[in-house]
Tab-separated table of C-alpha atoms and ligand atoms in Angstrom:
chain	number	residue	atom	x	y	z
A	80	UNK	CA	-39.242	7.697	30.963
A	81	UNK	CA	-41.496	5.469	29.102
A	82	UNK	CA	-43.268	6.313	25.749
A	83	UNK	CA	-46.869	6.336	25.856
A	84	UNK	CA	-48.331	2.897	24.435
A	85	UNK	CA	-51.560	3.070	22.491
A	86	UNK	CA	-52.840	-0.631	22.805
A	87	UNK	CA	-54.557	-1.875	19.519
A	88	UNK	CA	-57.577	-3.842	19.224
A	89	UNK	CA	-57.010	-7.521	17.677
A	90	UNK	CA	-55.815	-7.408	13.858
A	91	UNK	CA	-54.449	-9.789	11.204
A	92	UNK	CA	-51.205	-8.977	9.793
A	93	UNK	CA	-50.190	-10.883	6.784
A	94	UNK	CA	-46.597	-10.736	5.573
A	95	UNK	CA	-45.806	-11.581	1.940
A	96	UNK	CA	-42.045	-12.316	1.736
A	97	UNK	CA	-42.023	-14.275	5.074
A	98	UNK	CA	-38.693	-15.837	4.740
A	99	UNK	CA	-36.858	-12.741	3.300
A	100	UNK	CA	-34.445	-10.619	4.759
A	101	UNK	CA	-36.642	-7.715	5.671
A	102	UNK	CA	-39.218	-9.733	7.305
A	103	UNK	CA	-36.561	-11.310	9.249
A	104	UNK	CA	-34.231	-8.259	10.146
A	105	UNK	CA	-36.792	-5.765	10.776
A	106	UNK	CA	-40.569	-6.679	10.803
A	107	UNK	CA	-40.298	-9.650	12.945
A	108	UNK	CA	-38.076	-7.949	15.863
A	109	UNK	CA	-40.381	-5.022	15.401
A	110	UNK	CA	-43.291	-6.990	16.056
A	111	UNK	CA	-41.399	-8.848	19.023
A	112	UNK	CA	-41.267	-5.395	20.786
A	113	UNK	CA	-44.573	-4.268	20.073
A	114	UNK	CA	-45.701	-7.546	21.941
A	115	UNK	CA	-43.248	-6.943	24.619
A	116	UNK	CA	-44.564	-3.546	25.050
A	117	UNK	CA	-48.157	-4.808	25.449
A	118	UNK	CA	-49.237	-3.115	22.252
A	119	UNK	CA	-50.326	-6.039	20.308
A	120	UNK	CA	-53.066	-7.933	22.091
A	121	UNK	CA	-53.031	-11.931	22.366
A	122	UNK	CA	-55.704	-12.604	19.795
A	123	UNK	CA	-53.836	-10.773	16.997
A	124	UNK	CA	-52.495	-13.272	14.421
A	125	UNK	CA	-49.330	-12.713	12.438
A	126	UNK	CA	-49.738	-14.655	9.188
A	127	UNK	CA	-46.250	-15.326	7.368
A	128	UNK	CA	-46.839	-16.017	3.746
A	129	UNK	CA	-44.058	-17.436	1.615
A	130	UNK	CA	-43.268	-20.373	-1.161
A	131	UNK	CA	-40.914	-22.269	1.509
A	132	UNK	CA	-42.199	-25.508	3.121
A	133	UNK	CA	-42.891	-24.680	6.989
A	134	UNK	CA	-45.170	-26.129	9.399
A	135	UNK	CA	-46.365	-23.514	12.067
A	136	UNK	CA	-44.111	-24.901	14.668
A	137	UNK	CA	-41.089	-24.877	12.010
A	138	UNK	CA	-41.546	-21.370	11.112
A	139	UNK	CA	-41.630	-20.355	14.928
A	140	UNK	CA	-38.583	-22.201	15.393
A	141	UNK	CA	-36.881	-20.332	12.629
A	142	UNK	CA	-38.235	-16.941	13.573
A	143	UNK	CA	-37.090	-17.583	17.201
A	144	UNK	CA	-33.660	-18.304	15.998
A	145	UNK	CA	-33.516	-15.253	13.698
A	146	UNK	CA	-34.883	-12.557	15.748
A	147	UNK	CA	-33.304	-13.386	18.830
A	148	UNK	CA	-29.841	-11.900	17.639
A	149	UNK	CA	-32.079	-8.290	16.762
A	150	UNK	CA	-33.554	-8.021	20.092
A	151	UNK	CA	-31.344	-6.411	22.856
A	152	UNK	CA	-30.131	-8.937	25.385
A	153	UNK	CA	-31.931	-7.098	28.282
A	154	UNK	CA	-34.856	-6.961	26.376
A	155	UNK	CA	-35.477	-10.628	25.623
A	156	UNK	CA	-38.120	-12.416	27.752
A	157	UNK	CA	-38.963	-16.156	27.151
A	158	UNK	CA	-42.578	-15.495	28.239
A	159	UNK	CA	-42.860	-12.727	26.029
A	160	UNK	CA	-40.990	-14.938	23.029
A	161	UNK	CA	-43.849	-17.749	23.526
A	162	UNK	CA	-46.461	-15.075	23.332
A	163	UNK	CA	-45.093	-13.382	20.406
A	164	UNK	CA	-44.202	-17.121	18.495
A	165	UNK	CA	-47.590	-17.914	19.508
A	166	UNK	CA	-49.199	-15.066	17.575
A	167	UNK	CA	-47.383	-16.596	14.184
A	168	UNK	CA	-49.122	-18.668	11.476
A	169	UNK	CA	-47.390	-19.786	8.645
A	170	UNK	CA	-48.906	-20.244	5.123
A	171	UNK	CA	-47.162	-21.796	2.326
A	172	UNK	CA	-48.238	-19.666	-0.657
A	173	UNK	CA	-46.992	-18.162	-4.180
A	174	UNK	CA	-48.908	-15.070	-3.859
A	175	UNK	CA	-47.799	-13.955	-7.283
A	176	UNK	CA	-50.374	-16.595	-8.521
A	177	UNK	CA	-54.002	-16.505	-8.286
A	178	UNK	CA	-54.421	-20.025	-7.161
A	179	UNK	CA	-53.652	-21.752	-3.893
A	180	UNK	CA	-55.252	-18.826	-1.270
A	181	UNK	CA	-57.451	-21.288	0.074
A	182	UNK	CA	-55.539	-21.441	3.301
A	183	UNK	CA	-55.178	-18.130	3.630
A	184	UNK	CA	-58.724	-17.370	2.727
A	185	UNK	CA	-59.848	-19.724	5.410
A	186	UNK	CA	-57.579	-18.327	8.117
A	187	UNK	CA	-58.851	-14.671	7.402
A	188	UNK	CA	-62.405	-15.448	7.193
A	189	UNK	CA	-62.597	-16.727	10.558
A	190	UNK	CA	-62.091	-12.844	11.779
A	191	UNK	CA	-64.188	-11.237	8.872
A	192	UNK	CA	-64.622	-7.686	10.547
A	193	UNK	CA	-60.886	-7.358	11.697
A	194	UNK	CA	-58.281	-4.861	10.295
A	195	UNK	CA	-56.190	-6.615	7.919
A	196	UNK	CA	-52.607	-5.526	7.170
A	197	UNK	CA	-51.199	-6.953	3.861
A	198	UNK	CA	-47.589	-6.055	4.194
A	199	UNK	CA	-45.652	-6.578	1.087
A	200	UNK	CA	-42.122	-7.396	1.753
A	201	UNK	CA	-41.497	-8.576	-1.665
A	202	UNK	CA	-40.141	-7.478	-5.122
A	203	UNK	CA	-41.817	-4.232	-6.143
A	204	UNK	CA	-42.879	-5.847	-9.152
A	205	UNK	CA	-45.211	-8.474	-7.564
A	206	UNK	CA	-47.078	-5.475	-5.540
A	207	UNK	CA	-49.847	-5.068	-8.372
A	208	UNK	CA	-50.189	-8.951	-8.830
A	209	UNK	CA	-50.139	-9.688	-5.279
A	210	UNK	CA	-52.737	-6.849	-4.696
A	211	UNK	CA	-54.809	-8.457	-7.694
A	212	UNK	CA	-54.937	-11.957	-6.230
A	213	UNK	CA	-56.061	-10.401	-2.723
A	214	UNK	CA	-59.027	-9.119	-4.430
A	215	UNK	CA	-59.411	-11.960	-6.731
A	216	UNK	CA	-59.709	-14.161	-3.607
A	217	UNK	CA	-62.314	-11.675	-1.819
A	218	UNK	CA	-59.886	-10.309	0.712
A	219	UNK	CA	-59.763	-6.752	-0.256
A	220	UNK	CA	-62.259	-5.890	2.462
A	221	UNK	CA	-63.240	-2.079	3.857
A	222	UNK	CA	-60.812	-2.708	6.755
A	223	UNK	CA	-58.015	-3.842	4.661
A	224	UNK	CA	-54.721	-1.915	4.316
A	225	UNK	CA	-51.824	-2.736	2.126
A	226	UNK	CA	-48.341	-1.743	2.965
A	227	UNK	CA	-45.628	-0.916	0.212
A	228	UNK	CA	-42.097	-1.511	1.008
A	229	UNK	CA	-39.573	1.158	-0.875
A	230	UNK	CA	-38.520	1.147	-3.413
A	231	UNK	CA	-41.846	2.065	-5.226
A	232	UNK	CA	-40.586	1.285	-8.916
A	233	UNK	CA	-37.421	1.758	-10.593
A	234	UNK	CA	-38.210	5.030	-12.103
A	235	UNK	CA	-41.125	7.413	-12.926
A	236	UNK	CA	-43.047	5.008	-15.330
A	237	UNK	CA	-42.730	1.641	-13.141
A	238	UNK	CA	-43.591	3.878	-10.070
A	239	UNK	CA	-46.737	5.131	-11.820
A	240	UNK	CA	-47.591	1.516	-13.003
A	241	UNK	CA	-47.114	0.133	-9.539
A	242	UNK	CA	-49.447	3.047	-8.057
A	243	UNK	CA	-52.013	2.513	-11.073
A	244	UNK	CA	-52.279	-1.342	-10.124
A	245	UNK	CA	-52.679	-0.966	-6.526
A	246	UNK	CA	-54.560	2.212	-6.625
A	247	UNK	CA	-57.358	0.038	-8.892
A	248	UNK	CA	-57.969	-2.374	-6.145
A	249	UNK	CA	-57.208	-0.189	-2.847
A	250	UNK	CA	-58.295	3.433	-2.101
A	251	UNK	CA	-55.089	5.839	-1.270
A	252	UNK	CA	-56.316	5.810	2.381
A	253	UNK	CA	-55.633	1.968	2.434
A	254	UNK	CA	-52.399	2.339	0.957
A	255	UNK	CA	-49.273	2.797	3.229
A	256	UNK	CA	-45.930	3.653	1.371
A	257	UNK	CA	-43.175	3.034	3.573
A	258	UNK	CA	-39.982	5.128	3.882
A	259	UNK	CA	-38.486	3.988	7.131
A	260	UNK	CA	-36.714	7.138	7.635
A	261	UNK	CA	-39.980	8.794	8.493
A	262	UNK	CA	-40.440	6.248	11.425
A	263	UNK	CA	-37.035	7.235	13.062
A	264	UNK	CA	-37.763	9.330	16.143
A	265	UNK	CA	-35.318	11.766	15.357
A	266	UNK	CA	-36.766	12.559	11.843
A	267	UNK	CA	-39.997	12.869	13.634
A	268	UNK	CA	-38.389	15.454	15.930
A	269	UNK	CA	-37.397	17.689	12.978
A	270	UNK	CA	-41.180	18.679	13.145
A	271	UNK	CA	-40.986	19.372	16.868
A	272	UNK	CA	-37.531	21.194	16.607
A	273	UNK	CA	-39.200	23.485	14.177
A	274	UNK	CA	-42.600	23.853	14.916
A	275	UNK	CA	-42.921	23.728	18.857
A	276	UNK	CA	-40.020	26.078	19.146
A	277	UNK	CA	-40.255	29.721	18.222
A	278	UNK	CA	-36.117	30.111	18.207
A	279	UNK	CA	-35.328	28.320	15.142
A	280	UNK	CA	-38.485	28.647	12.974
A	281	UNK	CA	-37.761	32.794	12.948
A	282	UNK	CA	-34.331	31.888	11.603
A	283	UNK	CA	-35.062	29.195	9.406
A	284	UNK	CA	-34.817	30.987	5.889
A	285	UNK	CA	-32.220	32.672	3.542
A	286	UNK	CA	-31.590	35.516	5.463
A	287	UNK	CA	-29.813	33.753	8.338
A	288	UNK	CA	-29.151	30.280	6.831
A	289	UNK	CA	-26.069	29.784	4.508
A	290	UNK	CA	-26.696	26.247	3.458
A	291	UNK	CA	-27.828	22.806	4.531
A	292	UNK	CA	-26.008	19.511	4.432
A	293	UNK	CA	-27.899	16.210	4.660
A	294	UNK	CA	-25.445	13.217	4.884
A	295	UNK	CA	-26.445	9.595	5.563
A	296	UNK	CA	-23.050	7.523	5.562
A	297	UNK	CA	-22.865	3.874	5.931
A	298	UNK	CA	-19.932	1.738	6.822
A	299	UNK	CA	-21.517	-1.427	5.472
A	300	UNK	CA	-21.139	-2.399	1.742
A	301	UNK	CA	-23.929	-4.099	-0.371
A	302	UNK	CA	-24.340	-7.050	2.166
A	303	UNK	CA	-26.091	-9.917	0.729
A	304	UNK	CA	-28.359	-7.543	-1.498
A	305	UNK	CA	-26.163	-7.121	-4.294
A	306	UNK	CA	-28.365	-8.131	-7.054
A	307	UNK	CA	-30.858	-5.768	-5.865
A	308	UNK	CA	-28.463	-2.993	-5.134
A	309	UNK	CA	-26.547	-3.129	-8.396
A	310	UNK	CA	-29.851	-2.355	-10.609
A	311	UNK	CA	-30.476	0.253	-8.164
A	312	UNK	CA	-27.424	2.309	-6.847
A	313	UNK	CA	-27.491	5.095	-4.120
A	314	UNK	CA	-29.356	7.493	-6.175
A	315	UNK	CA	-32.394	5.246	-6.261
A	316	UNK	CA	-31.750	3.545	-3.083
A	317	UNK	CA	-31.404	6.302	-0.739
A	318	UNK	CA	-31.571	9.909	-2.509
A	319	UNK	CA	-34.868	9.413	-4.331
A	320	UNK	CA	-36.790	8.654	-0.741
A	321	UNK	CA	-34.919	8.963	2.516
A	322	UNK	CA	-32.661	12.175	1.789
A	323	UNK	CA	-35.348	14.076	-0.103
A	324	UNK	CA	-37.829	13.155	2.551
A	325	UNK	CA	-35.307	14.694	4.723
A	326	UNK	CA	-35.060	17.704	2.978
A	327	UNK	CA	-38.755	18.120	2.586
A	328	UNK	CA	-39.034	18.290	6.397
A	329	UNK	CA	-36.198	20.678	6.783
A	330	UNK	CA	-37.477	23.092	4.135
A	331	UNK	CA	-41.487	22.714	4.234
A	332	UNK	CA	-43.663	25.638	5.155
A	333	UNK	CA	-45.501	25.128	8.914
A	334	UNK	CA	-48.435	22.480	7.572
A	335	UNK	CA	-52.090	23.935	8.626
A	336	UNK	CA	-52.275	20.995	11.044
A	337	UNK	CA	-50.830	17.661	11.821
A	338	UNK	CA	-53.585	15.822	9.564
A	339	UNK	CA	-51.588	13.361	7.356
A	340	UNK	CA	-52.552	15.288	4.183
A	341	UNK	CA	-51.852	18.738	5.781
A	342	UNK	CA	-47.994	17.496	6.304
A	343	UNK	CA	-47.869	15.698	2.868
A	344	UNK	CA	-49.099	18.632	0.746
A	345	UNK	CA	-46.445	20.806	2.574
A	346	UNK	CA	-43.530	17.905	1.566
A	347	UNK	CA	-44.926	17.576	-1.974
A	348	UNK	CA	-44.741	21.457	-2.295
A	349	UNK	CA	-40.807	21.249	-1.664
A	350	UNK	CA	-40.556	18.403	-3.854
A	351	UNK	CA	-42.262	20.456	-6.816
A	352	UNK	CA	-40.048	23.461	-6.015
A	353	UNK	CA	-36.733	21.604	-6.398
A	354	UNK	CA	-34.744	23.086	-9.264
A	355	UNK	CA	-34.454	20.517	-12.059
A	356	UNK	CA	-30.904	19.286	-12.838
A	357	UNK	CA	-30.174	19.334	-16.331
A	358	UNK	CA	-27.727	17.026	-18.354
A	359	UNK	CA	-25.303	19.948	-18.780
A	360	UNK	CA	-25.464	20.731	-15.013
A	361	UNK	CA	-24.958	17.599	-13.374
A	362	UNK	CA	-21.085	17.504	-14.001
A	363	UNK	CA	-21.160	20.566	-11.671
A	364	UNK	CA	-23.419	19.827	-9.031
A	365	UNK	CA	-23.586	16.139	-8.658
A	366	UNK	CA	-20.913	13.259	-8.156
A	367	UNK	CA	-21.248	9.618	-8.038
A	368	UNK	CA	-18.586	7.228	-6.559
A	369	UNK	CA	-17.867	3.453	-6.444
A	370	UNK	CA	-15.946	2.215	-3.530
A	371	UNK	CA	-12.512	0.389	-4.308
A	372	UNK	CA	-10.624	-1.663	-1.861
A	373	UNK	CA	-9.713	0.108	1.571
A	374	UNK	CA	-10.376	-0.340	5.235
A	375	UNK	CA	-13.276	0.175	7.208
A	376	UNK	CA	-13.350	0.593	10.890
A	377	UNK	CA	-9.767	-1.210	10.869
A	378	UNK	CA	-10.945	-4.106	8.809
A	379	UNK	CA	-9.580	-4.748	5.028
A	380	UNK	CA	-12.462	-4.661	2.656
A	381	UNK	CA	-12.975	-5.383	-1.000
A	382	UNK	CA	-14.179	-3.394	-3.830
A	383	UNK	CA	-17.715	-3.217	-4.810
A	384	UNK	CA	-16.753	-4.831	-8.125
A	385	UNK	CA	-15.484	-7.847	-5.969
A	386	UNK	CA	-18.647	-7.952	-3.776
A	387	UNK	CA	-20.891	-7.828	-6.715
A	388	UNK	CA	-18.488	-10.721	-8.694
A	389	UNK	CA	-18.454	-8.504	-11.899
A	390	UNK	CA	-17.706	-5.058	-13.006
A	391	UNK	CA	-20.499	-2.631	-12.494
A	392	UNK	CA	-20.693	1.341	-13.107
A	393	UNK	CA	-23.611	1.434	-10.673
A	394	UNK	CA	-23.068	4.170	-8.005
A	395	UNK	CA	-22.282	3.293	-4.326
A	396	UNK	CA	-21.872	7.099	-3.308
A	397	UNK	CA	-23.703	10.224	-4.317
A	398	UNK	CA	-23.543	13.797	-3.392
A	399	UNK	CA	-25.699	16.158	-4.803
A	400	UNK	CA	-26.311	20.037	-4.623
A	401	UNK	CA	-30.012	20.444	-4.494
A	402	UNK	CA	-31.757	24.094	-4.638
A	403	UNK	CA	-35.415	24.574	-3.516
A	404	UNK	CA	-36.997	27.464	-5.641
A	405	UNK	CA	-38.714	29.649	-3.064
A	406	UNK	CA	-38.579	32.915	-1.282
A	407	UNK	CA	-37.703	31.073	2.084
A	408	UNK	CA	-34.707	29.265	0.378
A	409	UNK	CA	-33.321	31.327	-2.686
A	410	UNK	CA	-29.781	30.870	-2.812
A	411	UNK	CA	-29.459	28.453	-0.058
A	412	UNK	CA	-28.193	25.076	-1.419
A	413	UNK	CA	-28.974	21.800	0.229
A	414	UNK	CA	-25.791	19.628	-0.292
A	415	UNK	CA	-27.060	15.785	0.126
A	416	UNK	CA	-24.207	13.271	0.576
A	417	UNK	CA	-24.802	9.395	1.002
A	418	UNK	CA	-22.739	6.083	0.238
A	419	UNK	CA	-21.925	2.719	1.337
A	420	UNK	CA	-18.405	2.168	2.735
A	421	UNK	CA	-17.746	5.252	4.490
A	422	UNK	CA	-15.626	6.194	7.154
A	423	UNK	CA	-18.464	6.052	9.705
A	424	UNK	CA	-22.220	5.062	10.075
A	425	UNK	CA	-23.704	8.593	10.654
A	426	UNK	CA	-26.931	10.230	9.848
A	427	UNK	CA	-26.720	13.961	10.134
A	428	UNK	CA	-28.486	17.328	9.346
A	429	UNK	CA	-26.183	20.328	9.590
A	430	UNK	CA	-27.932	23.828	9.277
A	431	UNK	CA	-24.995	26.467	8.682
A	432	UNK	CA	-25.791	29.968	9.491
A	433	UNK	CA	-24.307	32.904	7.824
A	434	UNK	CA	-21.368	34.023	9.182
A	435	UNK	CA	-21.369	37.610	11.387
A	436	UNK	CA	-21.491	40.404	8.959
A	437	UNK	CA	-18.220	42.029	10.663
A	438	UNK	CA	-15.856	40.694	13.009
A	439	UNK	CA	-14.991	42.857	16.112
A	440	UNK	CA	-12.379	40.127	16.994
A	441	UNK	CA	-8.813	40.329	15.488
A	442	UNK	CA	-7.851	37.136	13.909
A	443	UNK	CA	-5.460	36.028	16.491
A	444	UNK	CA	-8.171	36.213	19.039
A	445	UNK	CA	-10.800	34.469	17.362
A	446	UNK	CA	-10.991	31.958	14.335
A	447	UNK	CA	-14.734	32.865	14.085
A	448	UNK	CA	-16.858	29.808	13.058
A	449	UNK	CA	-20.168	30.230	11.581
A	450	UNK	CA	-23.069	28.955	14.028
A	451	UNK	CA	-24.175	25.538	13.058
A	452	UNK	CA	-27.305	23.869	14.097
A	453	UNK	CA	-26.684	19.932	14.192
A	454	UNK	CA	-29.290	17.696	14.153
A	455	UNK	CA	-27.719	14.085	14.709
A	456	UNK	CA	-30.425	11.174	13.643
A	457	UNK	CA	-28.490	8.379	14.007
A	458	UNK	CA	-26.329	7.097	16.132
A	459	UNK	CA	-26.139	9.124	19.398
A	460	UNK	CA	-29.222	10.985	18.559
A	461	UNK	CA	-29.256	14.524	19.586
A	462	UNK	CA	-29.283	18.105	18.596
A	463	UNK	CA	-25.978	20.399	18.980
A	464	UNK	CA	-25.771	24.194	18.331
A	465	UNK	CA	-22.058	25.342	17.718
A	466	UNK	CA	-21.360	28.787	19.077
A	467	UNK	CA	-18.201	30.816	19.640
A	468	UNK	CA	-17.649	31.325	23.443
A	469	UNK	CA	-14.788	33.004	25.533
A	470	UNK	CA	-11.923	30.864	26.217
A	471	UNK	CA	-12.252	30.967	30.174
A	472	UNK	CA	-9.539	32.343	32.433
A	473	UNK	CA	-7.578	35.717	32.902
A	474	UNK	CA	-4.941	36.838	30.305
A	475	UNK	CA	-6.597	38.502	27.767
A	476	UNK	CA	-9.782	37.792	25.534
A	477	UNK	CA	-9.385	34.798	23.128
A	478	UNK	CA	-12.627	32.884	21.572
A	479	UNK	CA	-13.087	29.306	20.956
A	480	UNK	CA	-16.021	27.226	19.553
A	481	UNK	CA	-17.955	25.228	21.822
A	482	UNK	CA	-21.259	23.551	21.506
A	483	UNK	CA	-24.742	23.653	23.136
A	484	UNK	CA	-25.997	19.934	23.329
A	485	UNK	CA	-28.906	17.858	23.700
A	486	UNK	CA	-28.116	14.018	23.714
A	487	UNK	CA	-31.345	12.360	23.582
A	488	UNK	CA	-30.102	9.100	24.927
A	489	UNK	CA	-28.901	10.948	27.855
A	490	UNK	CA	-32.082	13.225	28.440
A	491	UNK	CA	-34.597	10.512	28.019
A	492	UNK	CA	-32.812	7.639	29.186
A	493	UNK	CA	-35.170	5.554	27.093
A	494	UNK	CA	-34.615	2.761	24.262
A	495	UNK	CA	-35.193	4.268	20.509
A	496	UNK	CA	-37.485	1.996	18.888
A	497	UNK	CA	-36.941	1.072	15.558
A	498	UNK	CA	-38.775	2.851	13.147
A	499	UNK	CA	-40.807	-0.264	11.829
A	500	UNK	CA	-42.309	-0.731	15.414
A	501	UNK	CA	-43.911	2.717	14.879
A	502	UNK	CA	-44.628	2.255	11.172
A	503	UNK	CA	-46.251	-1.113	11.740
A	504	UNK	CA	-48.369	0.080	14.643
A	505	UNK	CA	-49.157	3.212	12.203
A	506	UNK	CA	-50.465	0.948	9.419
A	507	UNK	CA	-52.711	-0.959	12.053
A	508	UNK	CA	-54.358	2.185	13.255
A	509	UNK	CA	-54.818	3.455	9.716
A	510	UNK	CA	-52.739	6.718	10.564
A	511	UNK	CA	-50.675	7.424	7.129
A	512	UNK	CA	-48.814	10.566	8.393
A	513	UNK	CA	-45.449	8.774	8.348
A	514	UNK	CA	-46.191	7.457	4.851
A	515	UNK	CA	-45.580	8.657	1.239
A	516	UNK	CA	-48.467	9.653	-0.504
A	517	UNK	CA	-48.379	8.686	-4.228
A	518	UNK	CA	-47.816	12.099	-5.598
A	519	UNK	CA	-45.176	12.657	-3.205
A	520	UNK	CA	-43.086	9.260	-4.647
A	521	UNK	CA	-43.867	10.389	-8.323
A	522	UNK	CA	-42.726	13.978	-7.609
A	523	UNK	CA	-39.581	12.617	-6.067
A	524	UNK	CA	-38.893	10.214	-9.089
A	525	UNK	CA	-39.637	13.036	-11.364
A	526	UNK	CA	-36.569	15.141	-9.778
A	527	UNK	CA	-33.950	12.261	-9.779
A	528	UNK	CA	-34.798	10.871	-13.156
A	529	UNK	CA	-33.053	13.338	-15.275
A	530	UNK	CA	-30.092	12.648	-13.108
A	531	UNK	CA	-30.302	8.859	-13.717
A	532	UNK	CA	-30.660	9.543	-17.294
A	533	UNK	CA	-27.736	12.009	-17.669
A	534	UNK	CA	-25.346	9.555	-15.645
A	535	UNK	CA	-26.677	6.331	-17.527
A	536	UNK	CA	-25.536	8.201	-20.907
A	537	UNK	CA	-22.405	9.645	-19.544
A	538	UNK	CA	-19.212	8.284	-20.969
A	539	UNK	CA	-17.656	8.495	-17.436
A	540	UNK	CA	-17.720	5.920	-14.886
A	541	UNK	CA	-18.486	6.434	-11.186
A	542	UNK	CA	-15.405	8.022	-9.731
A	543	UNK	CA	-13.433	5.615	-7.470
A	544	UNK	CA	-13.127	6.028	-3.749
A	545	UNK	CA	-11.332	3.795	-1.241
A	546	UNK	CA	-13.492	2.140	1.234
A	547	UNK	CA	-13.404	3.736	4.430
A	548	UNK	CA	-12.981	7.322	3.123
A	549	UNK	CA	-15.665	10.067	2.691
A	550	UNK	CA	-16.092	9.361	-0.803
A	551	UNK	CA	-14.484	10.551	-3.877
A	552	UNK	CA	-12.297	13.671	-3.859
A	553	UNK	CA	-14.829	15.217	-6.472
A	554	UNK	CA	-17.303	15.163	-3.824
A	555	UNK	CA	-14.978	17.746	-1.444
A	556	UNK	CA	-14.434	19.927	-4.527
A	557	UNK	CA	-18.548	19.998	-5.077
A	558	UNK	CA	-18.812	21.758	-1.697
A	559	UNK	CA	-15.228	23.803	-1.912
A	560	UNK	CA	-16.255	25.314	-5.222
A	561	UNK	CA	-18.777	27.355	-3.332
A	562	UNK	CA	-16.495	28.314	-0.351
A	563	UNK	CA	-18.168	25.619	1.746
A	564	UNK	CA	-16.822	22.258	3.524
A	565	UNK	CA	-18.593	19.299	4.434
A	566	UNK	CA	-19.043	18.888	8.108
A	567	UNK	CA	-17.140	15.869	9.417
A	568	UNK	CA	-16.729	16.655	13.058
A	569	UNK	CA	-17.974	13.362	14.357
A	570	UNK	CA	-16.162	13.280	17.228
A	571	UNK	CA	-17.325	16.681	18.373
A	572	UNK	CA	-14.116	18.393	18.661
A	573	UNK	CA	-14.725	21.314	16.510
A	574	UNK	CA	-17.074	22.531	18.969
A	575	UNK	CA	-15.412	21.908	22.376
B	612	BG6	C1	-32.554	1.425	2.848
B	612	BG6	C2	-31.477	0.998	1.940
B	612	BG6	O1	-33.763	1.976	2.791
B	612	BG6	O2	-31.904	2.042	3.952
B	612	BG6	C3	-30.298	0.266	2.378
B	612	BG6	O3	-32.126	0.222	1.216
B	612	BG6	C4	-29.664	1.179	3.455
B	612	BG6	O4	-29.424	0.253	1.505
B	612	BG6	C5	-30.681	1.409	4.402
B	612	BG6	O5	-28.566	0.483	4.064
B	612	BG6	C6	-30.171	2.269	5.636
B	612	BG6	O6	-31.060	2.514	6.879
B	612	BG6	P1	-30.676	3.171	8.345
B	612	BG6	O7	-31.833	2.909	8.894
B	612	BG6	O8	-29.747	1.739	8.433
B	612	BG6	O9	-29.789	4.460	8.139
C-alpha cells in the first residue's frame, strides 16, 4: 500500500553545513527518496553551501558516492539519481561571515517568489549569525523558512539566546525546530492510537495504568561525534528532546484540533506539569552511566574514555523516573531510559496496566502478568498487547501470557520513510505540526537543567556499565525499588 504523496510546487532549499555528517547521512538520502517518489519537482533546487572548494559537478559526484549506501539496493534508480543530482548546486560560502554571499544571492534572486528553505545543518552557535547574514544579504523573504536542527542550545540560557537571535529575524511561523523523533511514522502513530481508537483513551489514566516506560536504546557508541557528544551527554542529546517529546505525546490531553498550535499547546502543558527534580532527589530518581569495555552484538568494543581518547564525566546512559502532576497521571511514574552501547537497538514504549485486584486463579495455575501495551517505535514497528490466556488443551485449566500483535511491516507492506523525508517536505509546505515551538524547547530545558546542574556538582562520577549490557545496575534498582521491572522481552517470549 503506497502512502499518498502530495507533490510540491518548485522551491529552493539551501543547506548550510553541506559537507557535514547530517547532510550526507540524512538530508541527501531523504531528498533522493522524495525525488524518487515524485514529490520534488524537477525545477526545485537544492543549494548546498559549505566552506570546502567544490564545483557543482564535484559536489554531485561526492553526493552520489555518499548517498548510495544510505539508499536501499532496490530503491536506487540511475535515472532518478541523475534527476536528483541535477537539482543540486554547490556554493562555496562561510555562512558565519557577512561577506561572500554574492553567488548565493544571485542564485536565489533568479527565483524571487519561491519558497526558500534555509536548513541549518551546522553547530547551534551559528544559527543566530547565519540568520543575521541571511537577512543582511536580503534573503529573508516572506516565503523564507528556517530549519533548526536539534540541539537548540546547550542549556536554557543558550536556547533562549538562539531563539531570541533567530526570532528577531524570522517570525515563529517561519521557524521549524527539528526533533526528528516527531517525524518517525510510529511516533505519529501515537496520536492515531490514542485519539482514533476509543478503547485505549478510556483506560489512559491513573485508575488503570500502573506506570509507563520509555526506552530508547542504541548499540552504537559515539561514532565520529565524540567532540559534540562529550559536551552534550545523553541527557542533553536524547532526554531533553526525543524522550520528552515521546512523553508529551503519551501524556497529553486530546488537542482541540490537529492544528499545529493546538497539538503543541497540549504538549507544552505536559512539559510544564513535569514535577521538578531537585538536587536532593536526583540520587533517588535518576541514574547516569558511562560504558566501559564489553561486547555489543558479539563484537568487543572499547570504553567511552577510549572512544573519546580522554577521561570524561559525560554520561552515555540515563534513567530517570519522571512524574506528571495532573489528575490523569497522579501516582503514575514515567520511567525514561536511554543509552549508547546497550544490548540492542530498540525504541519502545511500554504502558503497563494495573494488576487484577484479586486473582481467581491459584498460583500453580497462573502466574498472572499485568497487561502491557507495547508500542514498538523501531525496529520492527508494531503494537502488541500482552494478555493472559488459557493454555490450550485438555487436562485442567492453566493460564499463560500471550500477545495480540500488529506488525506494521507485515500489515502495511510498505517502506517506512526516514523521518527527515517527512520533516523536510513539511518545512517546504510550511506545516509546523511536527516541529517544536519555542516555548516547548525552553520548557524542556527548564526541566532538565536542574538535573544537569545537580550532576555537574556531584562528586560521584557516572556509574560504569559494560558495553552490551542494559546499563548500570543502579538503573535496575531505580525501578525495582518501586516494585517494578524494566521490560526487556525484546524477543517477545514473555508474551508467547
Ligand atoms: C540523535 C542523537 O538526535 O538521535 C544521536 O544526537 C542518536 O546521538 C540519534 O544516535 C538516534 O536517532 P535514531 O533515529 O537512530 O533513533
